[in-house]
Each structure stands twice: as C-alpha cells, then as structure tokens.
C-alpha cells in the first residue's frame, strides 16, 4: 500500500512531555486519561510528573499498573472492567516496549470489549496487504505512547506483543495500533543504565537494518533506517559516557529508536516478538550474497562510509564489531 504509516504526531526533543500532554486538553479536548504502566515505574515516581501535568489541564486520571514482568493478554483483560467503568477518552502508555505494547492491546480491548485477543493474534500476526477500511480503534479514545527506554520503536510501529495463556509471546499486527501521539522525551529515556543503553542501541540497530533487508523496503524505509543506523554508530559509544556528552548521545539514540520504529512500520509485514539482537546482529555482517552486499553497502554509505563498495563494507563491519563487543 503506497501510504506512509507513522503516528500523527511525534515529539522527540528533551522537555517535550509537558508540551505534548498540554495538547490533550487544549487541542483534543480530553477529560479522562487512563495511565498504563508498571508498578516499578510507579514506585520510582516516573509516572508522578505525567499525572501532575494532566491534572493541571483539568484531566481526570485513573491508573492501571497491574502488569506482569512479561505482560500477558490476561493482564489486559484484568483492566477491562476499569476501562469500562472509567471510560477514558485517552489511554497513555508510559514505559518501555512491553508496557507500550500493553497500552496498545488495552486500547484495542477498550474499543472492542468482546474481542478474543488470542484469536486476534492468530489471525492478525501479519500486516494485511490491503486494509478492510473498518477501523478497530479510535472510536472511543485516542492512544498516546511515552517511552522511558529506547530500542524497540514500539511507539512508532503497528505491532504489539504479549504472552498468551500458554506463556508464548504472540504478536498483533495492525495499522490501527499506531498511536495518535508518540513522545520520546530524553528527560524520561536518558536515565537508563549503561547495560540497558547498550542493549537498546543494539536493538535499534538490528531493527533498522532488518527493515532494509526486507523485500518491502522502500526509499522511505531506507531513509528512516539509514539515519537510525548512522545515529547508533555515531552515538552508542558516547552514550555511556558521563556528563553532557553522554546525555546528548542518549538523546540522539532516542531519535534513532523513533526512526527505526518508522522504518519497521513501513517495510515489515511482521516482526519477531522474541528478537535476540545479540544473535541477529550477525545478519548485519552477512555479505554472502550480492544482494546483501549491495544493500549493506548502501546503508554503509548512508551512515557516512565512503570509497568503493569493498571499502565501505569493511568500514561497516569494523563499526558493527565495535557495538557488538561493547
């Protein structure tokens, strides 16, 4: 389908959270917000500023933090009664990739309370070639996703993952899961540990390269992905440094995650919900076929490596090796 798929609004600058949340009342007229997050973020008081911003705008809030460490469809179902009672006009997911996935699933459930989530995962694990034209979401509420980590790009992609009753991670794929608004404020994503920063950087890198290696990759895909790759290679080694340099690099890593999410949204009909970036990074070094060599050489050039294809690929492999061993 020849249509660019991204959230309607994306905020990705430090300090953008209050600006974005103010729009909920001033532009969208929202009055009741359901905050979806996990108990740990609540204990760390990450959610408190979000609640305060909303209350200043006259928006009533309710919270749903009853999520498993690895969220499940049952977690979403337990929140259905609260949603039906509170009737939010906006659902705000604040957290990492699994929390934002859960906010998407709860939005889907709020809009379609009789839906069978496991059946939905069976029938809609791959994006359709053509859409039905009947929206699954947006009739009762809008979705806002605010990231506290980077790497997955869930806030800018049409995928949501959670575990089923058997403990298997399942994927729901639908363009109706794209939020109205995505917020990636470095004041919220910049407090990750060095270990988590490295892992998130590798995730961003792999997702961006994977998007380029699919048969559905377009010029838009390659543009988003190429910028994401460049930002990771330039900034991941700096992002674990202290002080202003590390903070600036982490902010750029957050932007890279957004770009990778949009690359995936516009090239991949499905994603692997159990992606192991450490293993998959080897695919980014696989130059065994002429087609892959051409694609990776193109990404390498986009990332700033020059010379012949062989020279660009050699520089690319050295750069990938660096982020792999970090």
mmCIF file with all atom_site columns, N, CA and C in Angstrom, residues 270-310:
data_model
loop_
_atom_site.group_PDB
_atom_site.id
_atom_site.type_symbol
_atom_site.label_atom_id
_atom_site.label_alt_id
_atom_site.label_comp_id
_atom_site.label_asym_id
_atom_site.label_entity_id
_atom_site.label_seq_id
_atom_site.pdbx_PDB_ins_code
_atom_site.Cartn_x
_atom_site.Cartn_y
_atom_site.Cartn_z
_atom_site.occupancy
_atom_site.B_iso_or_equiv
_atom_site.pdbx_formal_charge
_atom_site.auth_seq_id
_atom_site.auth_comp_id
_atom_site.auth_asym_id
_atom_site.auth_atom_id
_atom_site.pdbx_PDB_model_num
ATOM 1   N N  . UNK A 1 270 ? 5.611  -8.253  9.379  1.00 0.00 ? 270 UNK A N  1
ATOM 2   C CA . UNK A 1 270 ? 5.578  -8.838  10.706 1.00 0.00 ? 270 UNK A CA 1
ATOM 3   C C  . UNK A 1 270 ? 6.958  -8.674  11.331 1.00 0.00 ? 270 UNK A C  1
ATOM 4   N N  . UNK A 1 271 ? 7.046  -8.856  12.643 1.00 0.00 ? 271 UNK A N  1
ATOM 5   C CA . UNK A 1 271 ? 8.326  -8.801  13.342 1.00 0.00 ? 271 UNK A CA 1
ATOM 6   C C  . UNK A 1 271 ? 8.413  -10.002 14.275 1.00 0.00 ? 271 UNK A C  1
ATOM 7   N N  . UNK A 1 272 ? 9.615  -10.273 14.738 1.00 0.00 ? 272 UNK A N  1
ATOM 8   C CA . UNK A 1 272 ? 9.842  -11.378 15.662 1.00 0.00 ? 272 UNK A CA 1
ATOM 9   C C  . UNK A 1 272 ? 9.670  -10.868 17.081 1.00 0.00 ? 272 UNK A C  1
ATOM 10  N N  . UNK A 1 273 ? 8.618  -11.308 17.805 1.00 0.00 ? 273 UNK A N  1
ATOM 11  C CA . UNK A 1 273 ? 8.405  -10.787 19.165 1.00 0.00 ? 273 UNK A CA 1
ATOM 12  C C  . UNK A 1 273 ? 9.474  -11.240 20.151 1.00 0.00 ? 273 UNK A C  1
ATOM 13  N N  . UNK A 1 274 ? 10.257 -12.257 19.792 1.00 0.00 ? 274 UNK A N  1
ATOM 14  C CA . UNK A 1 274 ? 11.326 -12.748 20.669 1.00 0.00 ? 274 UNK A CA 1
ATOM 15  C C  . UNK A 1 274 ? 12.702 -12.421 20.106 1.00 0.00 ? 274 UNK A C  1
ATOM 16  N N  . UNK A 1 275 ? 12.831 -11.310 19.406 1.00 0.00 ? 275 UNK A N  1
ATOM 17  C CA . UNK A 1 275 ? 14.080 -10.969 18.749 1.00 0.00 ? 275 UNK A CA 1
ATOM 18  C C  . UNK A 1 275 ? 15.243 -10.924 19.727 1.00 0.00 ? 275 UNK A C  1
ATOM 19  N N  . UNK A 1 276 ? 16.316 -11.641 19.390 1.00 0.00 ? 276 UNK A N  1
ATOM 20  C CA . UNK A 1 276 ? 17.552 -11.598 20.166 1.00 0.00 ? 276 UNK A CA 1
ATOM 21  C C  . UNK A 1 276 ? 18.562 -10.788 19.368 1.00 0.00 ? 276 UNK A C  1
ATOM 22  N N  . UNK A 1 277 ? 18.764 -9.543  19.772 1.00 0.00 ? 277 UNK A N  1
ATOM 23  C CA . UNK A 1 277 ? 19.611 -8.642  18.984 1.00 0.00 ? 277 UNK A CA 1
ATOM 24  C C  . UNK A 1 277 ? 21.050 -9.129  18.922 1.00 0.00 ? 277 UNK A C  1
ATOM 25  N N  . UNK A 1 278 ? 21.520 -9.724  20.011 1.00 0.00 ? 278 UNK A N  1
ATOM 26  C CA . UNK A 1 278 ? 22.911 -10.184 20.036 1.00 0.00 ? 278 UNK A CA 1
ATOM 27  C C  . UNK A 1 278 ? 23.142 -11.233 18.952 1.00 0.00 ? 278 UNK A C  1
ATOM 28  N N  . UNK A 1 279 ? 22.157 -12.125 18.747 1.00 0.00 ? 279 UNK A N  1
ATOM 29  C CA . UNK A 1 279 ? 22.282 -13.153 17.710 1.00 0.00 ? 279 UNK A CA 1
ATOM 30  C C  . UNK A 1 279 ? 22.010 -12.561 16.329 1.00 0.00 ? 279 UNK A C  1
ATOM 31  N N  . UNK A 1 280 ? 20.987 -11.724 16.239 1.00 0.00 ? 280 UNK A N  1
ATOM 32  C CA . UNK A 1 280 ? 20.565 -11.218 14.936 1.00 0.00 ? 280 UNK A CA 1
ATOM 33  C C  . UNK A 1 280 ? 21.566 -10.229 14.348 1.00 0.00 ? 280 UNK A C  1
ATOM 34  N N  . UNK A 1 281 ? 22.427 -9.674  15.207 1.00 0.00 ? 281 UNK A N  1
ATOM 35  C CA . UNK A 1 281 ? 23.388 -8.710  14.685 1.00 0.00 ? 281 UNK A CA 1
ATOM 36  C C  . UNK A 1 281 ? 24.328 -9.358  13.675 1.00 0.00 ? 281 UNK A C  1
ATOM 37  N N  . UNK A 1 282 ? 24.472 -10.690 13.758 1.00 0.00 ? 282 UNK A N  1
ATOM 38  C CA . UNK A 1 282 ? 25.321 -11.392 12.789 1.00 0.00 ? 282 UNK A CA 1
ATOM 39  C C  . UNK A 1 282 ? 24.785 -11.235 11.365 1.00 0.00 ? 282 UNK A C  1
ATOM 40  N N  . UNK A 1 283 ? 23.457 -11.104 11.242 1.00 0.00 ? 283 UNK A N  1
ATOM 41  C CA . UNK A 1 283 ? 22.871 -10.920 9.913  1.00 0.00 ? 283 UNK A CA 1
ATOM 42  C C  . UNK A 1 283 ? 23.316 -9.596  9.292  1.00 0.00 ? 283 UNK A C  1
ATOM 43  N N  . UNK A 1 284 ? 23.647 -8.641  10.161 1.00 0.00 ? 284 UNK A N  1
ATOM 44  C CA . UNK A 1 284 ? 24.102 -7.341  9.675  1.00 0.00 ? 284 UNK A CA 1
ATOM 45  C C  . UNK A 1 284 ? 25.534 -7.413  9.147  1.00 0.00 ? 284 UNK A C  1
ATOM 46  N N  . UNK A 1 285 ? 26.195 -8.539  9.381  1.00 0.00 ? 285 UNK A N  1
ATOM 47  C CA . UNK A 1 285 ? 27.560 -8.732  8.891  1.00 0.00 ? 285 UNK A CA 1
ATOM 48  C C  . UNK A 1 285 ? 27.611 -9.747  7.754  1.00 0.00 ? 285 UNK A C  1
ATOM 49  N N  . UNK A 1 286 ? 26.456 -10.281 7.386  1.00 0.00 ? 286 UNK A N  1
ATOM 50  C CA . UNK A 1 286 ? 26.395 -11.327 6.359  1.00 0.00 ? 286 UNK A CA 1
ATOM 51  C C  . UNK A 1 286 ? 26.445 -10.691 4.966  1.00 0.00 ? 286 UNK A C  1
ATOM 52  N N  . UNK A 1 287 ? 27.554 -10.860 4.291  1.00 0.00 ? 287 UNK A N  1
ATOM 53  C CA . UNK A 1 287 ? 27.706 -10.304 2.935  1.00 0.00 ? 287 UNK A CA 1
ATOM 54  C C  . UNK A 1 287 ? 27.916 -11.451 1.940  1.00 0.00 ? 287 UNK A C  1
ATOM 55  N N  . UNK A 1 288 ? 27.210 -12.565 2.218  1.00 0.00 ? 288 UNK A N  1
ATOM 56  C CA . UNK A 1 288 ? 27.436 -13.779 1.431  1.00 0.00 ? 288 UNK A CA 1
ATOM 57  C C  . UNK A 1 288 ? 26.786 -13.732 0.054  1.00 0.00 ? 288 UNK A C  1
ATOM 58  N N  . UNK A 1 289 ? 25.819 -12.841 -0.154 1.00 0.00 ? 289 UNK A N  1
ATOM 59  C CA . UNK A 1 289 ? 25.177 -12.737 -1.461 1.00 0.00 ? 289 UNK A CA 1
ATOM 60  C C  . UNK A 1 289 ? 25.382 -11.337 -2.025 1.00 0.00 ? 289 UNK A C  1
ATOM 61  N N  . UNK A 1 290 ? 25.305 -11.232 -3.330 1.00 0.00 ? 290 UNK A N  1
ATOM 62  C CA . UNK A 1 290 ? 25.493 -9.935  -3.986 1.00 0.00 ? 290 UNK A CA 1
ATOM 63  C C  . UNK A 1 290 ? 24.401 -8.953  -3.556 1.00 0.00 ? 290 UNK A C  1
ATOM 64  N N  . UNK A 1 291 ? 23.173 -9.468  -3.373 1.00 0.00 ? 291 UNK A N  1
ATOM 65  C CA . UNK A 1 291 ? 22.062 -8.596  -2.988 1.00 0.00 ? 291 UNK A CA 1
ATOM 66  C C  . UNK A 1 291 ? 22.314 -7.978  -1.613 1.00 0.00 ? 291 UNK A C  1
ATOM 67  N N  . UNK A 1 292 ? 22.751 -8.818  -0.647 1.00 0.00 ? 292 UNK A N  1
ATOM 68  C CA . UNK A 1 292 ? 23.017 -8.296  0.691  1.00 0.00 ? 292 UNK A CA 1
ATOM 69  C C  . UNK A 1 292 ? 24.192 -7.332  0.685  1.00 0.00 ? 292 UNK A C  1
ATOM 70  N N  . UNK A 1 293 ? 25.206 -7.643  -0.119 1.00 0.00 ? 293 UNK A N  1
ATOM 71  C CA . UNK A 1 293 ? 26.355 -6.742  -0.205 1.00 0.00 ? 293 UNK A CA 1
ATOM 72  C C  . UNK A 1 293 ? 25.922 -5.367  -0.705 1.00 0.00 ? 293 UNK A C  1
ATOM 73  N N  . UNK A 1 294 ? 25.044 -5.355  -1.700 1.00 0.00 ? 294 UNK A N  1
ATOM 74  C CA . UNK A 1 294 ? 24.573 -4.083  -2.249 1.00 0.00 ? 294 UNK A CA 1
ATOM 75  C C  . UNK A 1 294 ? 23.767 -3.301  -1.217 1.00 0.00 ? 294 UNK A C  1
ATOM 76  N N  . UNK A 1 295 ? 22.868 -4.024  -0.517 1.00 0.00 ? 295 UNK A N  1
ATOM 77  C CA . UNK A 1 295 ? 22.026 -3.356  0.475  1.00 0.00 ? 295 UNK A CA 1
ATOM 78  C C  . UNK A 1 295 ? 22.872 -2.797  1.614  1.00 0.00 ? 295 UNK A C  1
ATOM 79  N N  . UNK A 1 296 ? 23.764 -3.640  2.152  1.00 0.00 ? 296 UNK A N  1
ATOM 80  C CA . UNK A 1 296 ? 24.587 -3.196  3.281  1.00 0.00 ? 296 UNK A CA 1
ATOM 81  C C  . UNK A 1 296 ? 25.575 -2.107  2.868  1.00 0.00 ? 296 UNK A C  1
ATOM 82  N N  . UNK A 1 297 ? 26.066 -2.178  1.633  1.00 0.00 ? 297 UNK A N  1
ATOM 83  C CA . UNK A 1 297 ? 26.950 -1.109  1.151  1.00 0.00 ? 297 UNK A CA 1
ATOM 84  C C  . UNK A 1 297 ? 26.181 0.203   1.073  1.00 0.00 ? 297 UNK A C  1
ATOM 85  N N  . UNK A 1 298 ? 24.912 0.120   0.655  1.00 0.00 ? 298 UNK A N  1
ATOM 86  C CA . UNK A 1 298 ? 24.074 1.321   0.600  1.00 0.00 ? 298 UNK A CA 1
ATOM 87  C C  . UNK A 1 298 ? 23.850 1.911   1.986  1.00 0.00 ? 298 UNK A C  1
ATOM 88  N N  . UNK A 1 299 ? 23.583 1.042   2.976  1.00 0.00 ? 299 UNK A N  1
ATOM 89  C CA . UNK A 1 299 ? 23.397 1.536   4.342  1.00 0.00 ? 299 UNK A CA 1
ATOM 90  C C  . UNK A 1 299 ? 24.702 2.140   4.857  1.00 0.00 ? 299 UNK A C  1
ATOM 91  N N  . UNK A 1 300 ? 25.821 1.463   4.546  1.00 0.00 ? 300 UNK A N  1
ATOM 92  C CA . UNK A 1 300 ? 27.125 1.960   4.985  1.00 0.00 ? 300 UNK A CA 1
ATOM 93  C C  . UNK A 1 300 ? 27.394 3.349   4.426  1.00 0.00 ? 300 UNK A C  1
ATOM 94  N N  . UNK A 1 301 ? 27.069 3.550   3.165  1.00 0.00 ? 301 UNK A N  1
ATOM 95  C CA . UNK A 1 301 ? 27.269 4.869   2.566  1.00 0.00 ? 301 UNK A CA 1
ATOM 96  C C  . UNK A 1 301 ? 26.358 5.903   3.228  1.00 0.00 ? 301 UNK A C  1
ATOM 97  N N  . UNK A 1 302 ? 25.113 5.497   3.510  1.00 0.00 ? 302 UNK A N  1
ATOM 98  C CA . UNK A 1 302 ? 24.175 6.396   4.179  1.00 0.00 ? 302 UNK A CA 1
ATOM 99  C C  . UNK A 1 302 ? 24.727 6.789   5.544  1.00 0.00 ? 302 UNK A C  1
ATOM 100 N N  . UNK A 1 303 ? 25.430 5.844   6.186  1.00 0.00 ? 303 UNK A N  1
ATOM 101 C CA . UNK A 1 303 ? 25.994 6.103   7.513  1.00 0.00 ? 303 UNK A CA 1
ATOM 102 C C  . UNK A 1 303 ? 27.285 6.916   7.444  1.00 0.00 ? 303 UNK A C  1
ATOM 103 N N  . UNK A 1 304 ? 27.751 7.217   6.223  1.00 0.00 ? 304 UNK A N  1
ATOM 104 C CA . UNK A 1 304 ? 28.898 8.098   6.077  1.00 0.00 ? 304 UNK A CA 1
ATOM 105 C C  . UNK A 1 304 ? 30.184 7.450   5.649  1.00 0.00 ? 304 UNK A C  1
ATOM 106 N N  . UNK A 1 305 ? 30.151 6.138   5.350  1.00 0.00 ? 305 UNK A N  1
ATOM 107 C CA . UNK A 1 305 ? 31.372 5.446   4.917  1.00 0.00 ? 305 UNK A CA 1
ATOM 108 C C  . UNK A 1 305 ? 31.520 5.582   3.403  1.00 0.00 ? 305 UNK A C  1
ATOM 109 N N  . UNK A 1 306 ? 32.714 5.931   2.961  1.00 0.00 ? 306 UNK A N  1
ATOM 110 C CA . UNK A 1 306 ? 32.931 6.234   1.546  1.00 0.00 ? 306 UNK A CA 1
ATOM 111 C C  . UNK A 1 306 ? 33.916 5.246   0.925  1.00 0.00 ? 306 UNK A C  1
ATOM 112 N N  . UNK A 1 307 ? 34.266 5.534   -0.334 1.00 0.00 ? 307 UNK A N  1
ATOM 113 C CA . UNK A 1 307 ? 35.192 4.665   -1.056 1.00 0.00 ? 307 UNK A CA 1
ATOM 114 C C  . UNK A 1 307 ? 34.445 3.664   -1.906 1.00 0.00 ? 307 UNK A C  1
ATOM 115 N N  . UNK A 1 308 ? 35.125 2.615   -2.323 1.00 0.00 ? 308 UNK A N  1
ATOM 116 C CA . UNK A 1 308 ? 34.490 1.563   -3.107 1.00 0.00 ? 308 UNK A CA 1
ATOM 117 C C  . UNK A 1 308 ? 33.519 0.791   -2.212 1.00 0.00 ? 308 UNK A C  1
ATOM 118 N N  . UNK A 1 309 ? 32.717 -0.060  -2.847 1.00 0.00 ? 309 UNK A N  1
ATOM 119 C CA . UNK A 1 309 ? 31.814 -0.890  -2.059 1.00 0.00 ? 309 UNK A CA 1
ATOM 120 C C  . UNK A 1 309 ? 32.576 -1.707  -1.026 1.00 0.00 ? 309 UNK A C  1
ATOM 121 N N  . UNK A 1 310 ? 33.718 -2.270  -1.427 1.00 0.00 ? 310 UNK A N  1
ATOM 122 C CA . UNK A 1 310 ? 34.508 -3.090  -0.511 1.00 0.00 ? 310 UNK A CA 1
ATOM 123 C C  . UNK A 1 310 ? 35.026 -2.255  0.651  1.00 0.00 ? 310 UNK A C  1
#
